Amino acid sequence: AQSVTQLDSQVPVFEEAPVELRCNYSSSVSVYLFWYVQYPNQGLQLLLKYLSGSTLVKGINGFEAEFNKSQTSFHLRKPSVHISDTAEYFCAVSEPGGSYIPTFGRGTSLIVHP
Amino acid sequence: GAVVSQHPSRVICKSGTSVKIECRSLDFQATTMFWYRQFPKQSLMLMATSNEGSKATYEQGVEKDKFLINHASLTLSTLTVTSAHPEDSSFYICSAHGQSYNEQFFGPGTRLTVL
């Protein structure tokens, strides 16, 4: 069985500051890792994903994440946030094969202050 | 990219009525579709998995007689909330998986409010 832990339920940050949203996972097999963003009353939008290859993954809106197998982490980073980045962020893990059903973390609310 | 749509985006109904939500894969064939429920400030909870032409598989604790799922074609799945009650009010999100993809694609969600 796999699980995802998002250590912070809420992360407040000032505009133009850097941010890191933490995600740790557990799985007994190889994994695919995802970060999604959800704006109020909207569905999930994929920010980035790690399937294989380079451990540093770049996504949309200036976000990037690094897969660290030894620490079982997949933290999301952005060097300079905007007000428009205020949203809920979900980390998810799935196992290759089958229907790729993701297991989601509880989410981290990123709040960007002016 | 693969696109999944949901209709309606928002629905308000009276207690005791039934509501149908549609989920469509617009540019790919979805061999498997999924329905999630999301309560405010919480993560997504998988309700059921449906494969085209067969009965849906429900997660533990999800009432299959209340949440009827039909996956009649490779591009359409429907979720019918029968005899809806205020506690069924929630955000429902579908997703779809196609054979040539290694991830699920999510719809924009449907906000159900039962009065």
PDB file of C-alpha atoms in Angstrom, chain B residues 4 11 24 37 40 43 59 77 80 82 101 103 114:
ATOM      1  CA  VAL B   4     -12.065  15.547 -19.525  1.00  0.00           C
ATOM      2  CA  VAL B  11     -26.345  21.997  -9.580  1.00  0.00           C
ATOM      3  CA  ARG B  24     -16.751  12.841 -20.827  1.00  0.00           C
ATOM      4  CA  ARG B  37     -15.833  13.238  -3.753  1.00  0.00           C
ATOM      5  CA  PRO B  40     -14.446  21.387   1.941  1.00  0.00           C
ATOM      6  CA  SER B  43      -8.500  15.851  -0.156  1.00  0.00           C
ATOM      7  CA  GLU B  59     -14.852   1.796  -2.404  1.00  0.00           C
ATOM      8  CA  SER B  77     -19.575   7.899 -17.557  1.00  0.00           C
ATOM      9  CA  THR B  80     -26.496   9.609 -10.474  1.00  0.00           C
ATOM     10  CA  THR B  82     -30.412   9.134  -6.038  1.00  0.00           C
ATOM     11  CA  TYR B 101      -1.494   7.116 -20.931  1.00  0.00           C
ATOM     12  CA  GLU B 103      -1.807   8.958 -15.582  1.00  0.00           C
ATOM     13  CA  VAL B 114     -28.953  19.739  -1.896  1.00  0.00           C
TER      14      VAL B 114
END
